[in-house]
């Protein structure tokens, strides 16, 4: 089986939730809908406090090309537009809705469209209007990837069904339960890109998903769509690594997949795209894996966007007394939460609760120069060197060692026997460099 | 509201630690240590105990005295002690072994900043120091006795004789099967290639050492010792040179010491190449019959340089 260099083999820990069907959670009485749930400009708020909104109603307009609208996930009254906790860390502007329990939708909601008769331009328009961001975690607006500049020739679509982070099973369930929607979404993507062929990368520990998709393709008589099994190796689902595994092509340093003719979308994004384009159901909910030792009802839940993590955990009967860390996302790239008030957003693929006895990484040893971090780095960087330079504040030198190509995948920190938080220092260097650059740009302008 | 910990990703770590890796190294050295005790008797055991205990004690005392974090539990000092004992002649006096241990831990490791900061392999510096200070003790060799011999328990000097490499300088070659099994004169842990290879396999399988250094090191020695033979070019005895002396121990356990050797695969190959050339040159033209110790130490010195020039290509540096 083809694969990329480096990478790690953590225990996949998916047993707790892989067989749990996607379950809808009850509507919470309060929704916090951040205006920024995607990479790019935050949406512009278009509702006022006191206003009544309906499910599926646009409550924030896209602000520019690399931006998305946001929709109300249910009906109710806007009670505030304020800075609220955000799962990415900082507080950010959000629309707070007190739901009325009627879950009343706008009248076009669910309207069926025969998408095959729409023009490419209209299809892309609908993708944008549905507010579709990549659901794999990075939350890049989907329509941007689908409108490559004319000089970039796209020749292949890749669908990411790798789900390589341990614990997460949302994509796994989606591929089993909504394989038809995913395949339809892929057909829409192929139509938009004017392509015939698409590969779906799936890690081997999800063989049943592979089979579900293969049989779906056979039944529908689809040609050109080909699921491919990949070895279980983190970060198989990272864009560059997936491309390398499936095609052997390398994304150039500082470049994008479209520079080498490839567009990558996540399986969940494909399903959401189908709902948005063919059913006129904007992205207002997503599947979230809630798991960890302290969760009594672990599973895969269909959660309205804007549901606070605390409400979700309540529903899953999490034992907060036994919880030491709450992570939004997977254990390797996820963000630990200071508060449970932050909402589920478009990029939230999982909530992981670590027990109170997890090993805190406050103490670490000396680097023994074992080179494990180097061997594990999928980007072939020298994490030990970059982190050491970062610790000495030599950020510009970090850059010469390829700092900006770091995917922040966490492999190097994972394997380090001295438990040095390498990824942390690398991120720190990036942060400082970008800040410096920003200041230079400002003073130059 | 529970007390939530905030920290940077990743939130899980691999199970291994420095301690577990060092434990594996100790385990891998066990066959060689046992072979040394088998061939040279009780005095080998005492020598091993002296070195290990001194190394650990010195590290503990120094860190205590300076108020540093105590790190003896990472087992790296124990590994140094064991390695040092294995590269000493069996009847090295206890006080010399102890002094060598102090030099290894205190001067080579702790004065440079502790584990990870030393430039030279501590055990090898310990040995080199003893070689320079008391050459007489370091070149007197007990012949192997074995369990069946009456003097297994004897702590006095056994029959002494030359090592295979010293003999080779006079044109006598020890039989290869003796060299492989270890019933030849030499240092405690160097004699049995079989025992060393067992341990080396374990380390390779566990992923603690790479194949690069041993392969390029052994390959270079084999090739060069054949090319630069006694009776003109291409008349050498590569197999003899591979098995004799401390080459196998050096190639798998010293030249692979992560701290003092290059980081990347390419660098490791260069390291092995350099050490191989130096070993053959010292063995053939130098004053010492054995070149492993100095060749590795010399390569330790150029490791930062090798690292500098072998920084890895980035995957995404272009198509
Ligand atoms: S976090 Fe960055 S440096 Fe570390 S392994 Fe991943 S890509 Fe390499
Ligand atoms: S994995 Fe850790 S100990 Fe090993 S070289 Fe990298 S930073 Fe050093």
XYZ file of C-alpha atoms and ligand atoms in Angstrom:
780
model
C 0.000 0.000 0.000
C 1.319 3.441 -0.861
C 2.326 5.797 1.876
C 4.190 8.948 2.780
C 7.512 9.187 4.668
C 7.563 9.642 8.433
C 4.414 9.455 10.489
C 3.497 7.604 13.660
C 1.336 4.703 14.778
C -0.584 5.695 17.871
C -3.244 3.318 19.148
C -6.401 4.257 17.182
C -8.701 4.132 20.256
C -11.790 4.157 18.036
C -13.456 1.099 19.589
C -15.527 3.137 22.011
C -17.556 4.842 19.291
C -16.985 3.196 15.924
C -20.105 1.069 16.143
C -22.367 3.791 17.489
C -24.878 5.037 14.968
C -25.138 8.753 14.422
C -27.674 10.048 16.922
C -29.436 13.378 16.959
C -29.149 15.387 20.140
C -32.106 17.371 21.432
C -32.206 21.032 20.555
C -30.452 23.156 23.200
C -32.255 26.232 24.518
C -29.346 28.464 23.570
C -27.150 28.589 20.511
C -23.910 30.546 20.205
C -23.114 30.971 16.537
C -19.675 32.506 15.921
C -19.368 34.712 12.841
C -16.016 33.115 12.172
C -16.240 29.359 11.724
C -13.961 29.161 8.725
C -10.581 30.345 7.499
C -10.873 33.810 5.971
C -12.893 36.914 6.784
C -15.547 36.475 9.475
C -19.132 36.862 8.300
C -20.868 40.237 8.762
C -23.719 40.114 11.227
C -27.055 40.967 9.609
C -29.454 40.507 12.506
C -30.220 42.636 15.516
C -30.897 41.790 19.109
C -34.583 41.022 19.575
C -35.070 39.837 16.039
C -36.746 36.484 15.414
C -34.866 34.096 13.152
C -35.815 30.858 11.420
C -33.843 27.704 10.952
C -31.645 28.006 7.872
C -31.907 31.792 7.770
C -28.731 33.668 6.863
C -27.759 35.630 9.959
C -24.282 36.634 8.804
C -23.229 37.548 5.271
C -19.995 36.407 3.687
C -17.461 39.218 3.679
C -15.467 38.804 0.496
C -14.444 35.797 -1.562
C -12.607 33.844 1.134
C -15.499 33.994 3.554
C -18.797 32.250 4.205
C -22.278 33.148 5.364
C -23.533 31.703 8.650
C -27.064 30.425 9.215
C -29.316 30.032 12.210
C -29.334 26.376 13.277
C -32.838 26.631 14.672
C -35.617 29.146 15.122
C -35.738 31.592 18.010
C -34.840 35.037 19.146
C -31.485 36.785 18.880
C -30.619 37.723 22.438
C -27.134 39.086 21.938
C -24.376 39.776 19.447
C -21.253 39.702 21.531
C -17.768 38.326 22.045
C -18.215 34.729 23.126
C -15.924 31.807 23.852
C -14.685 30.143 20.689
C -13.270 26.606 20.470
C -10.154 27.924 18.742
C -9.146 29.706 21.911
C -9.803 33.410 21.795
C -13.220 34.925 22.304
C -14.808 36.103 19.092
C -18.011 37.819 17.901
C -21.015 35.515 17.862
C -24.776 35.658 17.509
C -26.606 34.251 20.494
C -30.016 32.743 19.837
C -32.586 31.682 22.404
C -34.349 28.831 20.662
C -38.134 28.628 20.745
C -38.302 24.862 20.456
C -40.422 24.949 17.292
C -37.394 24.467 15.035
C -39.243 26.296 12.310
C -37.357 26.592 9.045
C -37.324 29.160 6.282
C -39.684 28.175 3.516
C -37.108 27.229 0.878
C -35.434 24.922 3.410
C -35.136 21.397 2.024
C -36.205 22.445 -1.449
C -35.117 19.791 -3.928
C -33.080 20.936 -6.868
C -32.158 18.971 -9.922
C -28.555 19.927 -9.658
C -27.577 18.194 -12.901
C -29.280 20.968 -14.795
C -27.451 23.769 -13.060
C -24.458 25.547 -14.520
C -21.049 25.310 -12.848
C -21.361 28.927 -11.819
C -24.708 28.287 -10.128
C -23.403 25.174 -8.402
C -20.479 27.078 -6.900
C -22.874 29.828 -5.863
C -25.048 27.308 -4.018
C -21.992 25.774 -2.326
C -21.062 29.184 -1.015
C -24.586 30.124 -0.005
C -24.889 26.910 1.976
C -21.933 28.081 4.059
C -19.874 24.991 3.377
C -16.462 24.888 4.976
C -14.183 21.870 5.039
C -15.466 19.601 7.802
C -12.169 17.845 8.394
C -11.006 20.412 10.896
C -9.246 23.134 8.899
C -12.579 24.687 7.815
C -11.414 26.152 4.538
C -14.360 27.540 2.509
C -15.223 24.824 -0.016
C -16.125 27.102 -2.913
C -12.677 28.722 -2.896
C -11.005 25.416 -3.664
C -13.564 24.844 -6.386
C -12.774 28.079 -8.200
C -9.106 27.724 -9.077
C -7.512 30.536 -11.055
C -7.729 29.723 -14.790
C -3.993 29.166 -15.184
C -4.101 26.275 -12.695
C -5.160 23.141 -14.450
C -6.915 20.758 -12.064
C -6.800 17.117 -13.122
C -7.744 15.139 -10.035
C -10.166 15.255 -7.138
C -9.188 13.519 -3.907
C -11.649 12.788 -1.154
C -10.325 12.514 2.353
C -11.904 9.660 4.276
C -8.732 8.793 6.127
C -9.821 10.066 9.535
C -6.392 9.336 10.930
C -6.717 11.010 14.327
C -7.207 8.476 17.116
C -10.620 8.443 18.854
C -12.530 10.178 16.054
C -15.194 8.199 14.215
C -17.511 10.864 12.803
C -16.333 10.376 9.226
C -16.336 6.634 9.740
C -20.039 6.637 10.621
C -20.822 9.103 7.893
C -19.232 6.900 5.249
C -21.283 3.946 6.483
C -24.590 5.702 6.967
C -24.495 8.337 4.255
C -22.399 6.749 1.547
C -25.028 7.700 -1.002
C -24.989 11.375 -0.060
C -21.203 11.350 -0.120
C -21.136 9.823 -3.593
C -23.689 12.364 -4.823
C -21.595 15.125 -3.312
C -18.561 13.771 -5.127
C -20.476 13.819 -8.385
C -21.327 17.470 -7.796
C -17.673 18.192 -7.076
C -16.596 16.412 -10.259
C -19.142 18.359 -12.271
C -17.961 21.663 -10.858
C -14.322 20.826 -11.550
C -15.068 19.356 -14.959
C -13.332 16.111 -14.018
C -14.005 12.436 -14.531
C -11.857 10.884 -11.840
C -11.710 10.897 -8.108
C -9.919 8.821 -5.485
C -11.268 8.378 -1.965
C -8.515 7.679 0.573
C -9.634 5.532 3.517
C -7.446 4.113 6.271
C -7.419 0.355 6.507
C -9.054 0.281 9.920
C -12.239 1.409 8.170
C -12.515 -1.417 5.686
C -16.287 -1.511 6.081
C -16.482 2.086 4.879
C -14.450 1.159 1.852
C -16.835 -1.685 1.126
C -19.906 0.488 1.657
C -18.599 3.003 -0.852
C -17.552 0.341 -3.349
C -20.991 -1.236 -3.276
C -22.635 2.183 -3.484
C -20.616 2.900 -6.596
C -21.559 -0.450 -8.113
C -25.265 -0.065 -7.409
C -25.344 3.426 -8.866
C -23.175 2.381 -11.795
C -20.809 5.270 -11.192
C -17.545 5.303 -13.012
C -14.403 7.250 -12.237
C -14.861 7.229 -8.438
C -12.425 4.878 -6.751
C -12.052 4.249 -3.023
C -8.491 3.320 -2.038
C -7.377 1.677 1.197
C -4.396 3.304 2.885
C -2.195 2.052 5.728
C -3.167 3.182 9.203
C -0.587 5.830 9.870
C -1.007 9.280 11.307
C -1.230 11.900 9.649
C -2.567 10.023 6.625
C -5.435 12.502 6.440
C -3.286 15.592 6.255
C -3.728 17.097 2.812
C -0.127 16.843 1.604
C 0.314 13.349 3.004
C -2.932 12.122 1.469
C -1.886 13.499 -1.901
C 1.511 11.858 -1.622
C 0.035 8.514 -0.588
C -2.554 8.457 -3.348
C -0.637 10.004 -6.230
C 3.038 10.288 -5.318
C 2.874 14.016 -6.104
C 4.441 16.509 -3.730
C 2.952 19.848 -2.822
C 5.745 22.402 -3.228
C 6.980 24.247 -0.181
C 4.686 27.185 0.483
C 2.350 25.977 -2.264
C -1.148 24.565 -2.384
C -2.551 21.293 -3.747
C -3.974 23.178 -6.714
C -0.428 24.059 -7.751
C -0.045 20.402 -8.656
C -3.526 20.063 -10.119
C -5.312 18.561 -7.151
C -8.343 19.496 -5.095
C -8.903 17.720 -1.771
C -12.221 17.638 0.054
C -13.269 15.738 3.131
C -16.021 13.070 3.009
C -18.141 15.078 5.398
C -17.763 18.122 3.190
C -18.969 16.102 0.199
C -22.089 15.046 2.090
C -22.733 18.587 3.307
C -22.278 19.855 -0.212
C -24.897 17.454 -1.482
C -27.366 18.625 1.166
C -26.592 22.249 0.415
C -26.792 22.072 -3.360
C -29.392 19.395 -4.019
C -31.599 19.833 -0.948
C -31.045 23.468 -0.078
C -30.100 22.577 3.474
C -27.266 24.870 4.557
C -24.546 23.703 6.892
C -26.269 24.050 10.260
C -25.340 20.786 11.928
C -22.546 18.290 11.839
C -21.523 14.911 13.218
C -19.326 15.137 16.309
C -17.633 12.200 18.040
C -17.839 12.556 21.813
C -15.510 10.122 23.508
C -13.007 9.466 26.263
C -12.881 7.476 29.459
C -15.001 9.948 31.404
C -17.928 9.873 28.951
C -20.714 7.495 29.941
C -22.581 7.741 26.635
C -19.829 8.028 24.060
C -20.959 8.177 20.468
C -21.343 10.054 17.223
C -23.864 12.827 17.504
C -25.575 15.051 15.006
C -25.205 18.419 16.685
C -26.733 21.753 15.670
C -23.895 24.242 15.148
C -23.754 26.656 18.041
C -24.551 24.027 20.688
C -22.348 24.672 23.660
C -19.896 21.923 24.530
C -21.286 21.848 28.067
C -24.763 20.995 26.746
C -23.427 18.309 24.485
C -21.450 16.771 27.329
C -24.495 16.890 29.565
C -26.383 14.892 27.009
C -23.543 12.371 26.734
C -23.407 12.063 30.510
C -19.809 13.067 30.851
C -18.377 12.749 34.323
C -16.737 16.135 34.627
C -15.321 15.294 38.042
C -13.131 12.699 36.401
C -12.115 14.947 33.532
C -8.747 16.628 33.368
C -8.778 17.947 29.842
C -11.442 18.637 27.250
C -10.153 18.654 23.708
C -11.895 19.983 20.642
C -10.725 17.757 17.814
C -8.412 14.767 17.987
C -5.689 14.098 20.549
C -2.881 15.057 18.174
C -4.060 18.354 16.743
C -7.045 19.249 18.881
C -7.271 22.282 21.120
C -7.687 21.934 24.871
C -10.566 24.018 26.130
C -10.362 26.439 29.031
C -14.130 26.558 29.300
C -17.037 24.389 28.234
C -19.068 27.403 27.138
C -17.589 27.408 23.631
C -19.897 26.097 20.902
C -19.581 23.322 18.347
C -18.667 24.934 15.022
C -18.211 23.766 11.443
C -14.725 22.386 12.060
C -15.493 20.538 15.311
C -15.044 16.870 14.452
C -14.857 15.570 17.976
C -14.840 16.300 21.677
C -12.381 14.189 23.600
C -12.374 14.027 27.377
C -9.153 12.936 28.972
C -9.312 11.578 32.491
C -7.976 13.522 35.425
C -5.015 11.140 35.586
C -3.536 11.927 32.162
C 0.139 12.684 32.205
C 0.699 16.396 32.389
C 3.604 17.411 30.237
C 5.045 20.025 32.521
C 8.321 18.246 33.056
C 10.565 17.061 30.317
C 14.081 15.778 29.980
C 17.073 16.670 27.893
C 17.121 15.881 24.211
C 19.174 12.742 23.719
C 19.455 13.450 19.992
C 17.843 10.145 19.193
C 16.447 11.479 15.919
C 13.003 9.966 16.456
C 11.360 13.322 15.871
C 13.176 13.608 12.554
C 12.163 10.154 11.429
C 8.546 10.817 12.354
C 8.181 14.190 10.641
C 6.025 13.707 7.537
C 7.360 16.943 6.083
C 10.985 15.804 6.515
C 11.888 18.695 8.765
C 14.327 18.672 11.684
C 11.914 19.299 14.568
C 14.647 19.027 17.189
C 16.668 21.759 15.503
C 13.743 24.075 14.867
C 12.468 23.698 18.419
C 15.928 24.302 19.866
C 16.324 27.484 17.812
C 12.853 28.597 18.821
C 13.722 28.148 22.482
C 16.620 30.512 21.939
C 14.351 33.050 20.189
C 16.229 32.567 16.914
C 13.053 32.603 14.858
C 14.550 33.740 11.566
C 16.872 30.757 11.598
C 13.895 28.506 12.271
C 12.543 29.669 8.985
C 15.672 28.534 7.147
C 14.995 25.068 8.481
C 11.573 24.991 6.880
C 9.541 26.216 9.853
C 6.683 27.452 7.700
C 6.219 24.015 6.116
C 5.442 22.465 9.496
C 1.921 21.040 9.484
C 1.718 21.142 13.278
C 0.748 17.489 13.116
C 2.311 16.714 16.491
C 4.195 13.588 15.383
C 7.521 14.886 16.661
C 6.215 15.640 20.138
C 4.414 12.326 20.211
C 7.523 10.235 19.641
C 10.043 12.231 21.675
C 11.237 9.968 24.504
C 12.321 13.025 26.496
C 8.726 14.335 26.160
C 9.899 17.701 24.884
C 6.926 19.730 23.568
C 8.550 20.229 20.175
C 5.370 21.138 18.307
C 4.634 23.771 20.893
C 7.979 25.502 20.381
C 7.622 25.236 16.628
C 4.186 26.847 16.759
C 5.602 29.541 18.990
C 8.303 30.341 16.442
C 5.688 30.534 13.694
C 3.600 32.854 15.768
C 6.530 35.192 16.411
C 7.633 35.178 12.783
C 4.171 35.929 11.488
C 3.735 38.682 14.052
C 7.026 40.231 12.985
C 6.002 40.028 9.372
C 2.675 41.585 10.171
C 4.336 44.500 11.908
C 6.725 44.990 9.007
C 3.832 45.014 6.575
C 2.040 47.557 8.715
C 5.007 49.886 9.022
C 5.753 49.467 5.313
C 2.221 50.435 4.309
C -17.010 23.361 36.816
C -14.075 20.935 36.709
C -10.500 22.098 36.743
C -9.460 21.875 33.124
C -5.885 21.652 31.981
C -4.860 23.705 28.982
C -1.886 22.626 26.992
C -0.557 22.639 23.510
C -1.283 19.706 21.200
C -0.496 16.839 20.923
C -2.355 15.537 23.941
C -1.053 11.999 23.793
C 2.511 10.757 23.870
C 4.217 7.547 22.895
C 4.810 5.163 25.743
C 8.566 4.987 25.526
C 10.768 7.295 27.563
C 14.480 7.828 27.953
C 14.339 5.416 30.857
C 12.619 2.668 28.902
C 15.086 3.037 26.042
C 18.073 2.857 28.384
C 16.549 -0.202 30.018
C 16.387 -1.826 26.607
C 20.036 -0.969 26.014
C 21.010 -2.549 29.329
C 19.010 -5.576 28.369
C 20.708 -5.743 24.978
C 24.127 -5.630 26.645
C 23.243 -8.490 28.976
C 24.400 -11.342 26.679
C 27.785 -9.690 26.198
C 28.124 -9.094 29.932
C 27.200 -12.687 30.693
C 29.648 -13.936 28.090
C 32.370 -11.810 29.714
C 31.598 -13.307 33.109
C 31.538 -16.774 31.613
C 34.889 -16.428 29.885
C 36.791 -14.408 32.437
C 35.178 -15.372 35.693
C 34.070 -13.539 38.782
C 36.440 -10.628 38.335
C 34.435 -9.513 35.332
C 31.322 -9.380 37.448
C 33.121 -7.297 40.055
C 34.449 -4.994 37.362
C 30.964 -4.480 35.955
C 29.574 -3.800 39.414
C 32.356 -1.309 40.182
C 31.777 0.688 37.012
C 27.975 0.729 37.157
C 27.820 1.621 40.838
C 30.505 4.308 40.542
C 28.858 5.907 37.513
C 25.424 6.059 39.111
C 26.795 7.245 42.440
C 28.935 9.968 40.907
C 26.023 11.308 38.885
C 23.777 11.304 41.932
C 26.369 12.994 44.150
C 27.197 15.651 41.592
C 23.577 16.516 40.874
C 22.846 16.671 44.574
C 25.835 18.859 45.274
C 24.892 21.293 42.519
C 21.188 21.257 43.292
C 20.324 19.922 39.866
C 17.431 17.677 39.088
C 18.428 14.098 39.904
C 18.309 12.079 36.724
C 19.936 8.797 37.668
C 16.580 7.097 37.230
C 16.855 7.650 33.482
C 19.454 4.840 33.637
C 21.866 6.563 31.280
C 24.620 6.513 33.905
C 24.100 2.797 34.409
C 24.443 2.262 30.666
C 27.689 4.225 30.633
C 29.008 2.166 33.541
C 28.172 -1.109 31.893
C 29.628 -0.037 28.551
C 32.831 1.104 30.228
C 33.227 -2.189 32.053
C 32.722 -4.064 28.811
C 35.589 -2.261 27.102
C 38.108 -2.828 29.912
C 40.437 -5.804 30.283
C 38.993 -8.250 32.833
C 41.676 -7.755 35.430
C 41.640 -3.957 35.451
C 42.098 -2.995 39.133
C 38.957 -1.719 40.846
C 40.461 1.675 41.611
C 41.374 2.210 37.975
C 37.898 1.206 36.843
C 36.439 3.562 39.431
C 38.610 6.439 38.249
C 37.612 5.754 34.668
C 33.962 5.854 35.707
C 34.424 9.208 37.401
C 36.064 10.634 34.308
C 33.288 9.225 32.140
C 30.394 10.635 34.127
C 31.781 13.744 35.723
C 34.170 15.170 33.168
C 32.670 13.878 29.946
C 28.995 14.108 30.746
C 28.101 16.306 33.709
C 30.659 19.066 33.111
C 29.262 19.425 29.609
C 25.728 19.860 30.889
C 24.495 16.344 31.506
C 22.705 13.853 29.333
C 22.356 15.028 25.765
C 24.945 17.775 25.989
C 28.114 15.698 25.996
C 30.106 15.735 22.785
C 32.022 12.528 23.402
C 30.851 9.095 24.336
C 31.473 8.957 28.112
C 32.415 5.280 28.262
C 34.951 5.676 25.491
C 36.513 8.723 27.098
C 36.729 6.735 30.327
C 38.557 4.016 28.480
C 40.825 6.418 26.611
C 41.686 8.091 29.897
C 42.696 4.789 31.484
C 44.682 3.870 28.409
C 46.644 7.089 28.702
C 47.067 6.899 32.483
C 47.848 3.257 33.138
C 48.744 1.701 29.811
C 50.313 -1.284 31.521
C 47.027 -2.379 33.064
C 45.177 -1.689 29.889
C 47.324 -3.940 27.768
C 47.623 -6.937 30.035
C 45.152 -9.508 28.900
C 43.732 -12.441 30.677
C 43.119 -15.481 28.583
C 39.610 -16.837 28.828
C 39.083 -19.478 31.437
C 35.503 -20.513 31.172
C 33.203 -22.107 33.690
C 34.948 -25.442 33.616
C 38.257 -24.063 34.606
C 39.251 -24.165 38.257
C 40.164 -20.499 38.383
C 36.717 -19.139 37.518
C 36.381 -17.787 41.022
C 39.951 -16.644 41.228
C 40.430 -12.925 41.492
C 44.144 -13.014 40.908
C 45.670 -12.512 37.521
C 45.083 -15.406 35.271
C 47.380 -16.516 32.533
C 48.031 -13.494 30.452
C 48.633 -13.318 26.766
C 48.171 -11.202 23.717
C 44.839 -10.360 22.084
C 44.012 -11.588 18.621
C 44.720 -8.155 17.174
C 48.122 -7.937 18.870
C 48.889 -11.401 17.595
C 47.824 -10.375 14.113
C 50.451 -7.667 14.154
C 52.944 -10.499 14.278
C 51.150 -12.396 11.568
C 49.213 -14.922 13.700
C 45.500 -15.112 13.129
C 43.154 -16.543 15.719
C 40.533 -18.953 14.434
C 37.330 -17.304 13.365
C 35.086 -19.607 15.275
C 36.914 -18.741 18.496
C 36.533 -15.090 17.658
C 32.863 -15.499 16.954
C 32.064 -17.377 20.134
C 34.447 -15.370 22.241
C 37.002 -17.726 23.731
C 39.841 -15.340 23.030
C 41.742 -12.798 25.064
C 40.356 -9.289 25.173
C 38.090 -6.927 27.045
C 35.212 -8.191 29.175
C 32.450 -7.591 26.679
C 34.268 -7.557 23.400
C 35.169 -11.141 22.930
C 31.943 -12.825 21.935
C 30.642 -11.544 18.638
C 27.678 -13.866 18.999
C 26.530 -12.356 22.291
C 26.956 -8.837 20.967
C 25.038 -9.539 17.791
C 22.163 -10.962 19.817
C 21.890 -7.699 21.693
C 22.338 -5.661 18.540
C 19.468 -7.494 16.855
C 17.274 -6.661 19.796
C 18.103 -2.957 19.554
C 17.534 -2.937 15.815
C 14.194 -4.690 16.148
C 13.070 -2.308 18.859
C 14.001 0.609 16.634
C 16.454 2.068 19.123
C 19.349 2.065 16.700
C 19.436 2.490 12.955
C 21.172 0.177 10.515
C 23.099 3.027 8.909
C 26.090 3.428 11.208
C 26.780 -0.270 11.858
C 26.398 -1.111 8.177
C 28.656 1.625 6.879
C 31.146 1.153 9.723
C 31.476 -2.614 9.370
C 31.372 -2.414 5.589
C 34.180 0.107 5.449
C 36.362 -1.894 7.823
C 35.773 -5.113 5.866
C 36.548 -3.503 2.543
C 39.570 -1.512 3.665
C 41.146 -4.317 5.668
C 40.875 -6.503 2.600
C 42.275 -3.883 0.268
C 45.153 -2.943 2.576
C 46.307 -6.493 3.232
C 49.642 -7.514 4.755
C 50.938 -9.077 1.577
C 49.995 -6.282 -0.774
C 46.665 -5.038 -2.018
C 43.602 -7.246 -1.782
C 45.180 -9.829 0.482
C 43.689 -8.824 3.831
C 41.435 -10.813 6.190
C 38.160 -8.884 6.356
C 36.329 -11.481 8.450
C 39.093 -11.496 11.024
C 39.027 -7.730 11.302
C 35.287 -7.687 11.708
C 35.300 -10.199 14.527
C 38.457 -9.226 16.376
C 38.680 -6.567 19.019
C 35.838 -4.295 19.948
C 34.540 -3.555 16.490
C 31.150 -5.180 16.868
C 30.600 -3.668 20.296
C 31.749 -0.314 18.959
C 29.679 -0.440 15.798
C 26.396 -1.417 17.442
C 26.633 0.117 20.891
C 29.042 3.045 20.762
C 28.844 4.457 17.251
C 25.047 4.376 17.594
C 25.008 6.375 20.827
C 22.390 8.932 19.833
C 23.841 11.761 21.869
C 27.261 11.835 20.245
C 26.544 10.771 16.684
C 24.785 12.501 13.773
C 21.029 13.000 13.740
C 20.091 12.085 10.210
C 20.470 8.853 8.271
C 22.858 10.405 5.814
C 24.992 11.760 8.640
C 25.040 8.359 10.321
C 26.390 6.765 7.155
C 29.151 9.360 6.922
C 29.940 8.745 10.575
C 30.295 4.998 10.005
C 32.445 5.546 6.959
C 34.807 7.856 8.776
C 35.056 5.602 11.812
C 35.718 2.622 9.552
C 38.576 4.307 7.741
C 40.104 5.496 11.016
C 39.821 2.063 12.612
C 41.685 0.328 9.805
C 44.304 3.050 9.598
C 44.948 2.907 13.351
C 44.986 -0.876 13.440
C 47.339 -1.068 10.519
C 49.639 1.897 10.896
C 49.062 3.106 14.458
C 50.869 2.280 17.662
C 47.800 0.572 19.157
C 46.530 -2.739 17.935
C 42.935 -1.570 18.415
C 41.402 1.420 16.657
C 37.720 1.294 17.543
C 37.792 3.518 20.613
C 39.779 6.358 19.066
C 38.065 6.195 15.712
C 34.655 6.692 17.313
C 35.928 9.456 19.591
C 37.443 11.284 16.642
C 34.197 10.993 14.733
C 32.294 12.250 17.803
C 34.341 15.409 17.458
C 33.228 16.023 13.888
C 29.582 15.084 14.496
C 28.409 18.711 14.808
C 30.069 19.369 11.468
C 28.413 16.365 9.847
C 25.063 17.463 11.254
C 25.576 20.883 9.796
C 26.027 19.595 6.283
C 23.404 16.896 6.245
C 20.291 18.885 7.134
C 17.466 17.124 5.454
C 15.797 17.945 2.192
C 12.251 19.008 2.737
C 9.553 16.824 1.245
C 7.842 19.779 -0.278
C 10.874 21.491 -1.665
C 9.451 21.121 -5.147
C 8.313 18.413 -7.426
S 4.641 19.112 13.993
Fe 5.788 20.003 12.286
S 7.906 19.511 12.723
Fe 6.661 18.183 14.043
S 6.420 16.314 12.893
Fe 4.667 17.583 12.361
S 5.294 18.722 10.537
Fe 7.155 17.866 11.428
S 12.818 12.922 19.632
Fe 13.231 14.220 21.386
S 15.078 13.366 22.277
Fe 14.926 12.519 20.220
S 16.105 13.932 18.938
Fe 14.013 14.621 18.848
S 13.890 16.153 20.487
Fe 15.714 14.973 20.869
